[in-house]
Amino acid sequence: MKILIQNALGESVSLLRNLQNHPEDLHTIEAVIRLLTRCFDQKGKVVIFGNGGSMADAMHFAEELTGRFNQNRQALPAIALSDPAFLTCTANDFGYEEVFARGVEAYVNQGDLVIGLSTSGNSENVFRALSKAQSAGAFTFCLLGKDGGKLRGFCDYEIVVPSQDTARIQEIHMLVLHVIIAGVEKLLLEG
């Protein structure tokens, strides 16, 4: 058991160090922070989605923007495409591949930011939604895992967590999302 614990913690630390020492990823995070801040300044919004645990991460991100993260501030417009009635209706009527694309069609405008989470990089419903977002003139950001899958290189911005372990990928995704929120708060409150 001790080895299992040490291995899990060790891989997480290794992935975190990899991110910390990868200038391109750090530049991407800063660029997304600045883009999202500008989006909010221009009365735009962020829409985020993913499957399974990635949906939970999307919901967590949205609630910390609409609610509170580190500082008391104005609520920021963030939508996680996670409503069960919407998802099941859309899946039933159009197919599960379309659930997020329909949400993007309903909510996204030119200049908004759309974030897709996929630990494999191969989620068809995430791909279709990001494609729809690009057609609407929105900016796109992907948080991916493994080798990035078919989504690698598709979005305006991306970070690929090079691991085969879904849990470790999701941990890094959530950390990146938290850093983005902290950066947005800093820019909005301090300029």
N, CA and C of each residue as an Amber inpcrd file, in Angstrom:
protein
   573
   0.8250000  -1.1980000   0.0000000   0.0000000   0.0000000   0.0000000
   0.8710000   1.2640000   0.0000000   1.9460000   1.2210000   0.7970000
   2.8350000   2.3760000   0.8680000   3.4180000   2.6910000  -0.5090000
   3.7560000   1.6590000  -1.2670000   4.3180000   1.8620000  -2.6100000
   3.2780000   2.4890000  -3.5360000   2.0360000   2.0220000  -3.4500000
   0.9610000   2.6000000  -4.2610000   0.8290000   4.0900000  -3.9720000
   0.8190000   4.4490000  -2.6980000   0.6800000   5.8530000  -2.3010000
   1.8670000   6.6670000  -2.8040000   3.0640000   6.1610000  -2.5880000
   4.2580000   6.8850000  -3.0290000   4.2950000   7.0410000  -4.5450000
   3.9010000   6.0030000  -5.2630000   3.8850000   6.0820000  -6.7270000
   2.8840000   7.1180000  -7.2240000   1.6880000   7.1380000  -6.6340000
   0.6690000   8.1110000  -7.0440000   1.1510000   9.5330000  -6.7790000
   1.6810000   9.7640000  -5.5950000   2.1810000  11.0960000  -5.2610000
   3.3760000  11.4660000  -6.1290000   4.2490000  10.5090000  -6.3690000
   5.4270000  10.7610000  -7.1950000   5.0660000  11.1310000  -8.6220000
   4.1070000  10.4150000  -9.1990000   3.7030000  10.7430000 -10.5700000
   3.0550000  12.1170000 -10.6240000   2.2410000  12.4400000  -9.6370000
   1.5990000  13.7470000  -9.6000000   2.6400000  14.8620000  -9.5140000
   3.6170000  14.6990000  -8.6410000   4.6900000  15.6910000  -8.4980000
   5.4840000  15.8060000  -9.7960000   5.7660000  14.6880000 -10.4310000
   6.5150000  14.6910000 -11.6810000   5.7650000  15.4510000 -12.7790000
   4.4680000  15.2130000 -12.8880000   3.6650000  15.9180000 -13.8890000
   3.5940000  17.4060000 -13.5880000   3.4880000  17.7440000 -12.3280000
   3.4560000  19.1450000 -11.9250000   4.7790000  19.8300000 -12.2680000
   5.8940000  19.1640000 -11.9850000   7.2140000  19.7300000 -12.3220000
   7.3610000  19.8870000 -13.8410000   6.8590000  18.9150000 -14.5790000
   6.9030000  18.9890000 -16.0360000   6.1580000  20.2330000 -16.5240000
   4.9840000  20.4800000 -15.9730000   4.2000000  21.6620000 -16.3380000
   4.9500000  22.9320000 -15.9400000   5.4600000  22.9540000 -14.7340000
   6.1610000  24.1210000 -14.2080000   7.4020000  24.4650000 -15.0330000
   8.0480000  23.4670000 -15.6000000   9.2860000  23.6720000 -16.3510000
   9.0870000  23.6840000 -17.8630000   7.8460000  23.8070000 -18.2980000
   7.5470000  23.8060000 -19.7310000   7.0940000  25.2130000 -20.1280000
   8.0080000  26.0460000 -20.6460000   7.6810000  27.4460000 -20.9360000
   6.4620000  27.6320000 -21.8400000   6.2720000  26.7340000 -22.7920000
   5.1290000  26.8670000 -23.7040000   3.8070000  26.7420000 -22.9440000
   3.7350000  25.8050000 -22.0030000   2.5130000  25.6530000 -21.2060000
   2.2910000  26.8550000 -20.2970000   3.3580000  27.3730000 -19.7040000
   3.2280000  28.5560000 -18.8490000   2.7440000  29.7450000 -19.6680000
   3.2760000  29.8890000 -20.8790000   2.8250000  30.9600000 -21.7730000
   1.3440000  30.7760000 -22.1240000   0.9440000  29.5370000 -22.3720000
  -0.4590000  29.2570000 -22.6870000  -1.3640000  29.6540000 -21.5290000
  -0.9880000  29.2890000 -20.3140000  -1.8070000  29.6410000 -19.1480000
  -1.9370000  31.1530000 -19.0330000  -0.8250000  31.8670000 -19.1740000
  -0.8860000  33.3290000 -19.0890000  -1.7470000  33.9160000 -20.2070000
  -1.6060000  33.3890000 -21.4090000  -2.4050000  33.8850000 -22.5350000
  -3.8940000  33.6640000 -22.2910000  -4.2600000  32.5100000 -21.7450000
  -5.6730000  32.2270000 -21.4600000  -6.1790000  33.1390000 -20.3430000
  -5.3590000  33.3980000 -19.3320000  -5.7480000  34.3330000 -18.2700000
  -6.0580000  35.7020000 -18.8730000  -5.1820000  36.1930000 -19.7110000
  -5.3760000  37.5190000 -20.3130000  -6.5810000  37.5280000 -21.2530000
  -6.7370000  36.4760000 -22.0260000  -7.8780000  36.3680000 -22.9320000
  -9.1920000  36.3450000 -22.1610000  -9.2690000  35.5360000 -21.1150000
 -10.5060000  35.4340000 -20.3470000 -10.8130000  36.7460000 -19.6320000
  -9.8000000  37.4180000 -19.1220000 -10.0110000  38.7200000 -18.4840000
 -10.5640000  39.7170000 -19.4920000  -9.9750000  39.7570000 -20.6750000
 -10.4620000  40.6480000 -21.7350000 -11.8940000  40.2810000 -22.1260000
 -12.1610000  38.9990000 -22.2030000 -13.5100000  38.5220000 -22.5200000
 -14.5160000  39.0560000 -21.4990000 -14.2010000  38.9320000 -20.2190000
 -15.1000000  39.4370000 -19.1770000 -15.2330000  40.9560000 -19.2540000
 -14.1360000  41.6640000 -19.5190000 -14.1800000  43.1270000 -19.6450000
 -15.1060000  43.5560000 -20.7770000 -15.2150000  42.7190000 -21.8080000
 -16.0410000  43.0400000 -22.9690000 -17.4250000  42.3910000 -22.8960000
 -17.8150000  42.0050000 -21.6770000 -19.1420000  41.4240000 -21.4060000
 -19.3480000  40.0640000 -22.0630000 -18.2580000  39.3590000 -22.3080000
 -18.3470000  38.0020000 -22.8280000 -18.4340000  36.9940000 -21.6990000
 -18.3740000  35.7180000 -22.0700000 -18.5160000  34.6460000 -21.0780000
 -17.5820000  33.5010000 -21.4230000 -17.4820000  32.5710000 -20.4800000
 -16.7520000  31.3370000 -20.7130000 -17.7410000  30.1850000 -20.5900000
 -17.6430000  29.2420000 -21.5080000 -18.4410000  28.0160000 -21.4830000
 -17.4510000  26.8590000 -21.4330000 -17.7060000  25.9050000 -20.5340000
 -16.7640000  24.8110000 -20.3000000 -17.5150000  23.4890000 -20.1960000
 -16.8670000  22.4070000 -20.6220000 -17.5290000  21.0980000 -20.6020000
 -16.5110000  19.9730000 -20.6630000 -16.9730000  18.8010000 -20.2940000
 -16.1890000  17.5740000 -20.3570000 -17.0600000  16.4210000 -19.8910000
 -16.5570000  15.2230000 -19.9970000 -17.3070000  14.0160000 -19.6250000
 -16.8210000  13.4640000 -18.2840000 -17.7440000  12.9080000 -17.5080000
 -17.3820000  12.2420000 -16.2590000 -16.7150000  13.1770000 -15.2750000
 -15.5160000  12.7920000 -14.8030000 -14.7750000  13.6230000 -13.8640000
 -14.4290000  14.9770000 -14.4500000 -14.2390000  15.0400000 -15.7580000
 -13.9680000  16.3240000 -16.4090000 -15.1780000  17.2450000 -16.3330000
 -16.3800000  16.6760000 -16.3410000 -17.5680000  17.5050000 -16.1500000
 -17.5760000  18.0820000 -14.7360000 -17.1910000  17.2640000 -13.7650000
 -17.1160000  17.7570000 -12.3890000 -16.1000000  18.8990000 -12.2940000
 -14.9740000  18.7710000 -12.9800000 -13.9830000  19.8500000 -13.0000000
 -14.5530000  21.0960000 -13.6740000 -15.2980000  20.9110000 -14.7520000
 -15.9240000  22.0400000 -15.4430000 -16.8990000  22.7660000 -14.5200000
 -17.6970000  22.0030000 -13.8010000 -18.6490000  22.6030000 -12.8650000
 -17.9170000  23.3590000 -11.7590000 -16.8470000  22.7870000 -11.2540000
 -16.0400000  23.4150000 -10.2010000 -15.4870000  24.7540000 -10.6970000
 -14.9410000  24.7670000 -11.9020000 -14.3990000  25.9910000 -12.4940000
 -15.4830000  27.0630000 -12.6130000 -16.6310000  26.6910000 -13.1530000
 -17.7080000  27.6640000 -13.3560000 -18.2220000  28.2210000 -12.0380000
 -18.3680000  27.3610000 -11.0270000 -18.9000000  27.8690000  -9.7590000
 -17.9240000  28.8080000  -9.0780000 -16.6260000  28.6210000  -9.2790000
 -15.6750000  29.5290000  -8.6420000 -15.6040000  30.8710000  -9.3600000
 -16.0220000  30.9270000 -10.6140000 -16.1170000  32.2060000 -11.3110000
 -17.4330000  32.9120000 -10.9950000 -18.5230000  32.1710000 -10.9800000
 -19.8150000  32.8000000 -10.6800000 -19.9770000  33.0640000  -9.1920000
 -19.3170000  32.2690000  -8.3730000 -19.3840000  32.4330000  -6.9280000
 -18.1770000  33.1810000  -6.4150000 -17.2700000  32.4370000  -5.8090000
 -16.0880000  33.0530000  -5.2010000 -14.9240000  32.0770000  -5.2890000
 -13.7320000  32.6170000  -5.4970000 -12.5070000  31.8100000  -5.4390000
 -11.6930000  32.3050000  -4.2490000 -10.7480000  33.2090000  -4.4660000
  -9.9310000  33.7210000  -3.3640000 -10.4140000  35.0540000  -2.8180000
 -11.1170000  35.8140000  -3.6460000 -11.4690000  37.1750000  -3.2510000
 -12.9350000  37.4530000  -3.5410000 -13.5150000  38.3250000  -2.7160000
 -14.8660000  38.7940000  -2.9940000 -14.7980000  39.7260000  -4.1940000
 -15.6480000  39.4910000  -5.1470000 -15.6620000  40.2740000  -6.3820000
 -16.9970000  40.0450000  -7.0640000 -17.2010000  40.7700000  -8.1400000
 -18.3980000  40.6060000  -8.9550000 -18.4460000  39.1810000  -9.5170000
 -19.6410000  38.6210000  -9.6090000 -19.8130000  37.3130000 -10.2520000
 -19.4150000  37.4230000 -11.7220000 -18.7590000  36.3950000 -12.2210000
 -18.2960000  36.3850000 -13.6060000 -19.0800000  35.3420000 -14.3980000
 -19.4510000  35.6650000 -15.6470000 -20.3060000  34.7730000 -16.4350000
 -19.5850000  33.5200000 -16.9290000 -19.8890000  32.4120000 -16.2750000
 -19.2900000  31.1200000 -16.6100000 -20.3840000  30.0630000 -16.6110000
 -20.4200000  29.2640000 -17.6480000 -21.4370000  28.2250000 -17.7900000
 -20.7540000  26.8770000 -17.9870000 -21.0610000  25.9370000 -17.1130000
 -20.6510000  24.5460000 -17.3220000 -21.8340000  23.8310000 -17.9590000
 -21.6190000  23.2000000 -19.0860000 -22.7010000  22.4770000 -19.7600000
 -22.8970000  21.1510000 -19.0370000 -23.7190000  21.1950000 -17.9880000
 -23.8370000  20.0420000 -17.0910000 -25.2480000  19.7900000 -16.5810000
 -26.2290000  20.5210000 -17.0780000 -27.6000000  20.3430000 -16.6060000
 -28.1340000  18.9820000 -17.0530000 -28.5570000  18.1310000 -16.1230000
 -28.9970000  16.7750000 -16.4910000 -30.1710000  16.7490000 -17.4670000
 -31.1380000  17.6360000 -17.3010000 -32.2900000  17.6400000 -18.2100000
 -31.8490000  17.9940000 -19.6290000 -31.0090000  19.0240000 -19.7520000
 -30.5000000  19.4130000 -21.0630000 -29.6890000  18.2820000 -21.6960000
 -28.7760000  17.7020000 -20.9190000 -27.9010000  16.6570000 -21.4610000
 -28.6790000  15.4290000 -21.9100000 -29.6330000  14.9880000 -21.0880000
 -30.3770000  13.7760000 -21.4510000 -31.3500000  14.0290000 -22.5930000
 -31.9580000  15.2040000 -22.6260000 -32.8410000  15.5510000 -23.7480000
 -32.0440000  15.5700000 -25.0510000 -30.9150000  16.2580000 -25.0230000
 -30.1020000  16.3760000 -26.2300000 -29.5490000  15.0210000 -26.6610000
 -29.0700000  14.2410000 -25.7030000 -28.5450000  12.9100000 -26.0320000
 -29.6270000  12.0360000 -26.6410000 -30.8220000  12.1120000 -26.0880000
 -31.9320000  11.3040000 -26.5860000 -32.3640000  11.7340000 -27.9890000
 -32.4470000  13.0410000 -28.2060000 -32.9880000  13.5520000 -29.4640000
 -31.9500000  13.6970000 -30.5830000 -30.6890000  13.9470000 -30.2160000
 -29.6620000  14.2190000 -31.2280000 -28.4670000  13.2740000 -31.1630000
 -28.3250000  12.5380000 -30.0710000 -27.1660000  11.6680000 -29.8720000
 -26.1740000  12.3070000 -28.9140000 -25.4810000  11.4600000 -28.1630000
 -24.5630000  11.9660000 -27.1440000 -23.4220000  12.7820000 -27.7520000
 -23.0830000  12.5130000 -28.9930000 -22.0060000  13.2550000 -29.6480000
 -22.3350000  14.7330000 -29.7870000 -23.6170000  15.0870000 -29.7160000
 -24.0470000  16.4720000 -29.9330000 -24.3500000  17.2410000 -28.6500000
 -24.2380000  16.6030000 -27.4740000 -24.7200000  17.2760000 -26.2550000
 -24.0290000  18.6110000 -26.0030000 -22.7310000  18.6810000 -26.1540000
 -22.0470000  19.9370000 -25.8670000 -22.1580000  20.9180000 -27.0320000
 -22.1950000  20.4150000 -28.2600000 -22.3370000  21.2940000 -29.4250000
 -23.6570000  22.0620000 -29.3750000 -24.7170000  21.4060000 -28.9280000
 -26.0140000  22.1020000 -28.8020000 -25.9370000  23.2030000 -27.7490000
 -25.2460000  22.9420000 -26.6620000 -25.0620000  23.9720000 -25.6430000
 -24.2510000  25.1440000 -26.1650000 -23.2050000  24.8500000 -26.9140000
 -22.4000000  25.9110000 -27.5200000 -23.2660000  26.7270000 -28.4720000
 -24.0650000  26.0470000 -29.2750000 -24.9550000  26.7450000 -30.2050000
 -25.9030000  27.6830000 -29.4610000 -26.3800000  27.2600000 -28.3100000
 -27.3370000  28.0540000 -27.5410000 -26.7010000  29.2470000 -26.8340000
 -25.4860000  29.0940000 -26.3320000 -24.9290000  30.0930000 -25.4140000
 -23.7480000  30.9000000 -25.9240000 -23.0250000  30.4080000 -26.9040000
 -21.7390000  31.0170000 -27.2550000 -21.8880000  32.0630000 -28.3520000
 -21.2090000  33.1910000 -28.1240000 -21.1550000  34.2800000 -29.0910000
 -19.7080000  34.5260000 -29.5080000 -19.5530000  35.2790000 -30.5750000
 -18.2190000  35.6490000 -31.0260000 -17.4690000  36.3230000 -29.8820000
 -16.2110000  35.9460000 -29.7000000 -15.3790000  36.5500000 -28.6660000
 -15.4440000  35.8760000 -27.3150000 -16.3870000  34.9550000 -27.1160000
 -16.4340000  34.1850000 -25.8710000 -15.2710000  33.1950000 -25.8540000
 -15.0140000  32.6260000 -24.6810000 -14.0110000  31.5670000 -24.5550000
 -14.7200000  30.2550000 -24.2800000 -14.3640000  29.2270000 -25.0190000
 -14.9360000  27.8910000 -24.8360000 -13.7990000  26.9490000 -24.4580000
 -13.9940000  26.2360000 -23.3380000 -12.9730000  25.3250000 -22.8230000
 -13.4980000  23.8980000 -22.8740000 -12.7480000  23.0280000 -23.5200000
 -13.0840000  21.6110000 -23.5790000 -12.0720000  20.7940000 -22.8030000
 -12.5680000  19.8890000 -21.9650000 -11.7170000  19.0030000 -21.1770000
 -11.8630000  17.5840000 -21.7060000 -10.7450000  16.9310000 -21.9760000
 -10.7740000  15.5420000 -22.4300000  -9.4750000  14.8620000 -22.0250000
  -9.5620000  13.9110000 -21.1180000  -8.3470000  13.2330000 -20.6590000
  -7.7180000  12.3840000 -21.7610000  -8.5130000  11.9680000 -22.7400000
  -7.9730000  11.1850000 -23.8560000  -7.6220000  12.0570000 -25.0520000
  -8.3100000  13.1870000 -25.1790000  -8.1700000  14.0140000 -26.3680000
  -8.9900000  13.5020000 -27.5310000  -9.7970000  12.4800000 -27.2910000
 -10.5600000  11.8530000 -28.3700000 -12.0700000  11.8870000 -28.1650000
 -12.5650000  12.6670000 -27.2360000 -14.0070000  12.7130000 -26.9660000
 -14.7290000  13.4020000 -28.1170000 -15.5460000  12.6440000 -28.8240000
 -16.2320000  13.1680000 -30.0050000 -17.1380000  14.3430000 -29.6570000
 -17.8350000  14.2690000 -28.5270000 -18.7460000  15.3640000 -28.1770000
 -17.9780000  16.6400000 -27.8310000 -16.7960000  16.5150000 -27.2610000
 -15.9580000  17.6820000 -26.9840000 -15.4380000  18.2580000 -28.3030000
 -14.9900000  17.3990000 -29.2000000 -14.5070000  17.8410000 -30.5100000
 -15.5930000  18.6070000 -31.2660000 -16.7950000  18.0520000 -31.3290000
 -17.8770000  18.7080000 -32.0780000 -18.2440000  20.0570000 -31.4790000
 -18.2290000  20.1490000 -30.1600000 -18.5660000  21.4170000 -29.5060000
 -17.5000000  22.4740000 -29.7760000 -16.2400000  22.0800000 -29.7300000
 -15.1680000  23.0360000 -30.0040000 -15.1940000  23.4860000 -31.4610000
 -15.5340000  22.5850000 -32.3550000 -15.6870000  22.9370000 -33.7640000
 -16.8170000  23.9480000 -33.9440000 -17.9230000  23.7200000 -33.2580000
 -19.0690000  24.6430000 -33.3080000 -18.6600000  26.0050000 -32.7400000
 -17.8770000  26.0020000 -31.6730000 -17.4190000  27.2550000 -31.0590000
 -16.5510000  28.0520000 -32.0320000 -15.6590000  27.3560000 -32.7250000
 -14.8090000  28.0400000 -33.6990000 -15.6510000  28.6520000 -34.8140000
 -16.6820000  27.9390000 -35.2490000 -17.5720000  28.4580000 -36.2910000
 -18.3170000  29.7010000 -35.8290000 -18.5480000  29.8000000 -34.5210000
 -19.2500000  30.9550000 -33.9510000 -18.3090000  32.1340000 -33.6990000
 -17.0150000  31.9420000 -33.9200000 -16.0550000  33.0140000 -33.6940000
 -15.5660000  33.1130000 -32.2630000 -15.7470000  32.0410000 -31.4960000
 -15.2570000  32.0090000 -30.1150000 -13.8030000  31.5510000 -30.0960000
 -13.1190000  31.8810000 -29.0340000 -11.7800000  31.3600000 -28.7840000
 -11.9190000  29.9950000 -28.1280000 -10.9730000  29.0900000 -28.3880000
 -11.0560000  27.7410000 -27.8280000  -9.7770000  27.3810000 -27.0850000
  -9.9700000  26.6530000 -25.9860000  -8.8730000  26.1860000 -25.1410000
  -9.1670000  24.7490000 -24.7590000  -8.2030000  23.8620000 -24.9940000
  -8.3530000  22.4460000 -24.6480000  -7.3980000  22.0810000 -23.5290000
  -7.9110000  21.3470000 -22.5590000  -7.0790000  20.6720000 -21.5730000
  -7.1880000  19.1920000 -21.8850000  -6.0620000  18.6010000 -22.2690000
  -6.0420000  17.2330000 -22.7710000  -5.0950000  16.3730000 -21.9480000
  -5.1170000  15.0760000 -22.2190000  -4.2010000  14.1480000 -21.5720000
  -3.6110000  13.1920000 -22.5870000  -2.8310000  12.2530000 -22.0690000
  -2.1670000  11.2210000 -22.8770000  -1.3200000  11.8850000 -23.9540000
  -1.5690000  11.6010000 -25.2340000  -0.8000000  12.2500000 -26.2990000
  -1.5730000  13.4050000 -26.9380000  -2.7090000  13.7620000 -26.3610000
  -3.5360000  14.8400000 -26.8920000  -4.6140000  14.3640000 -27.8400000
  -4.4850000  13.1420000 -28.3400000  -5.5070000  12.5600000 -29.2050000
  -5.7910000  13.4080000 -30.4320000  -6.9830000  13.2470000 -30.9720000
  -7.3330000  13.9690000 -32.1990000  -7.5520000  15.4560000 -31.9610000
  -7.7160000  15.8560000 -30.6920000  -7.8840000  17.2740000 -30.3960000
  -6.5600000  18.0380000 -30.3540000  -5.4510000  17.3300000 -30.2900000
  -4.1510000  18.0120000 -30.2330000  -3.9830000  18.8920000 -31.4700000
  -3.6720000  20.1580000 -31.2400000  -3.4720000  21.1000000 -32.3340000
  -4.7520000  21.7000000 -32.8800000  -5.8990000  21.3300000 -32.3400000
  -7.1790000  21.7910000 -32.8800000  -7.5990000  23.1430000 -32.3130000
  -7.3280000  23.3950000 -31.0530000  -7.8020000  24.6060000 -30.3780000
  -6.8200000  25.7660000 -30.5360000  -7.3020000  26.9650000 -30.2260000
  -6.4320000  28.1350000 -30.2250000  -5.3280000  27.9830000 -29.1810000
  -5.6870000  27.3940000 -28.0590000  -4.7510000  27.1750000 -26.9530000
  -4.9550000  25.7580000 -26.4380000  -3.8720000  25.1340000 -25.9700000
  -4.0090000  23.7850000 -25.4220000  -2.8980000  23.4820000 -24.4360000
  -3.2170000  22.6040000 -23.5160000  -2.2180000  21.9980000 -22.6420000
  -2.4990000  20.5070000 -22.6520000  -1.4540000  19.7340000 -22.8970000
  -1.5540000  18.2770000 -22.8940000  -0.7700000  17.7550000 -21.6940000
  -1.4410000  17.0060000 -20.8270000  -0.7850000  16.3780000 -19.6780000
  -0.3110000  15.0000000 -20.1330000   1.0060000  14.7850000 -20.2340000
   1.5390000  13.5480000 -20.8120000   1.5320000  12.3780000 -19.8260000
   0.3500000  11.8570000 -19.5710000   0.1970000  10.7240000 -18.6540000
  -0.8860000   9.8050000 -19.1950000  -0.8070000   8.5400000 -18.8350000
  -1.8550000   7.5750000 -19.1740000  -2.8490000   7.4140000 -18.0270000
  -2.5910000   8.0490000 -16.9020000  -3.3990000   7.9010000 -15.6930000
  -4.4390000   9.0190000 -15.6300000  -5.6940000   8.6530000 -15.8080000
  -6.7730000   9.6360000 -15.8510000  -6.8150000  10.5040000 -14.6020000
  -6.6330000   9.9040000 -13.4390000  -6.6840000  10.6810000 -12.1950000
  -5.5960000  11.7470000 -12.1650000  -4.3810000  11.3910000 -12.5680000
  -3.2850000  12.3670000 -12.5620000  -3.5560000  13.4770000 -13.5750000
  -4.1000000  13.1220000 -14.7310000  -4.4310000  14.1270000 -15.7480000
  -5.4430000  15.1130000 -15.1820000  -6.4920000  14.5940000 -14.5510000
  -7.5320000  15.4670000 -14.0030000  -6.9880000  16.3710000 -12.9040000
  -6.0550000  15.8630000 -12.1060000  -5.4570000  16.6990000 -11.0600000
  -4.7400000  17.9060000 -11.6630000  -3.9950000  17.6830000 -12.7220000
  -3.2790000  18.7890000 -13.3590000  -4.2650000  19.7250000 -14.0520000
  -5.2870000  19.1740000 -14.6920000  -6.3080000  20.0290000 -15.3090000
  -6.9120000  20.9710000 -14.2760000  -7.2810000  20.4390000 -13.1130000
  -7.9150000  21.2740000 -12.0940000  -6.9500000  22.3190000 -11.5740000
  -5.6920000  21.9630000 -11.4250000  -4.6930000  22.9400000 -10.9940000
  -4.5860000  24.0760000 -12.0120000  -4.5260000  23.7390000 -13.2910000
  -4.4580000  24.7660000 -14.3350000  -5.6900000  25.6680000 -14.2660000
  -6.8630000  25.0840000 -14.0960000  -8.0850000  25.8880000 -14.0010000
  -8.0510000  26.8030000 -12.7840000  -7.5530000  26.3150000 -11.6580000
  -7.4300000  27.1600000 -10.4640000  -6.4560000  28.3170000 -10.7050000
  -5.3380000  28.0450000 -11.3580000  -4.3690000  29.1030000 -11.6520000
  -4.9920000  30.1460000 -12.5780000  -5.7770000  29.7060000 -13.5440000
  -6.4520000  30.6450000 -14.4440000  -7.3920000  31.5450000 -13.6510000
  -8.1760000  30.9810000 -12.7610000  -9.0920000  31.7980000 -11.9570000
  -8.3080000  32.7960000 -11.1100000  -7.2430000  32.3430000 -10.4620000
  -6.4300000  33.2380000  -9.6360000  -5.8630000  34.3850000 -10.4710000
  -5.3970000  34.0720000 -11.6730000  -4.8580000  35.1060000 -12.5490000
  -5.9090000  36.0930000 -13.0010000  -7.0860000  35.6000000 -13.3440000
  -8.1850000  36.4850000 -13.7500000  -8.5640000  37.4050000 -12.5970000
  -8.6980000  36.8450000 -11.3970000  -9.0250000  37.6850000 -10.2370000
  -7.9690000  38.7630000 -10.0360000  -6.7080000  38.3950000 -10.1500000
  -5.6240000  39.3670000  -9.9580000  -5.7250000  40.4960000 -10.9780000
  -5.9170000  40.1580000 -12.2460000  -6.0050000  41.1890000 -13.2780000
  -7.2540000  42.0480000 -13.1150000  -8.3770000  41.4460000 -12.7850000
  -9.6130000  42.2160000 -12.6410000  -9.5750000  43.1420000 -11.4290000
  -8.9680000  42.6830000 -10.3500000  -8.9720000  43.4670000  -9.1130000
  -7.7880000  44.4180000  -8.9970000  -6.6630000  44.0500000  -9.6050000
  -5.4610000  44.8740000  -9.4520000  -5.0370000  45.5570000 -10.7450000
  -5.6140000  45.1330000 -11.8490000  -5.2870000  45.7250000 -13.1380000
  -4.0280000  45.2390000 -13.7720000
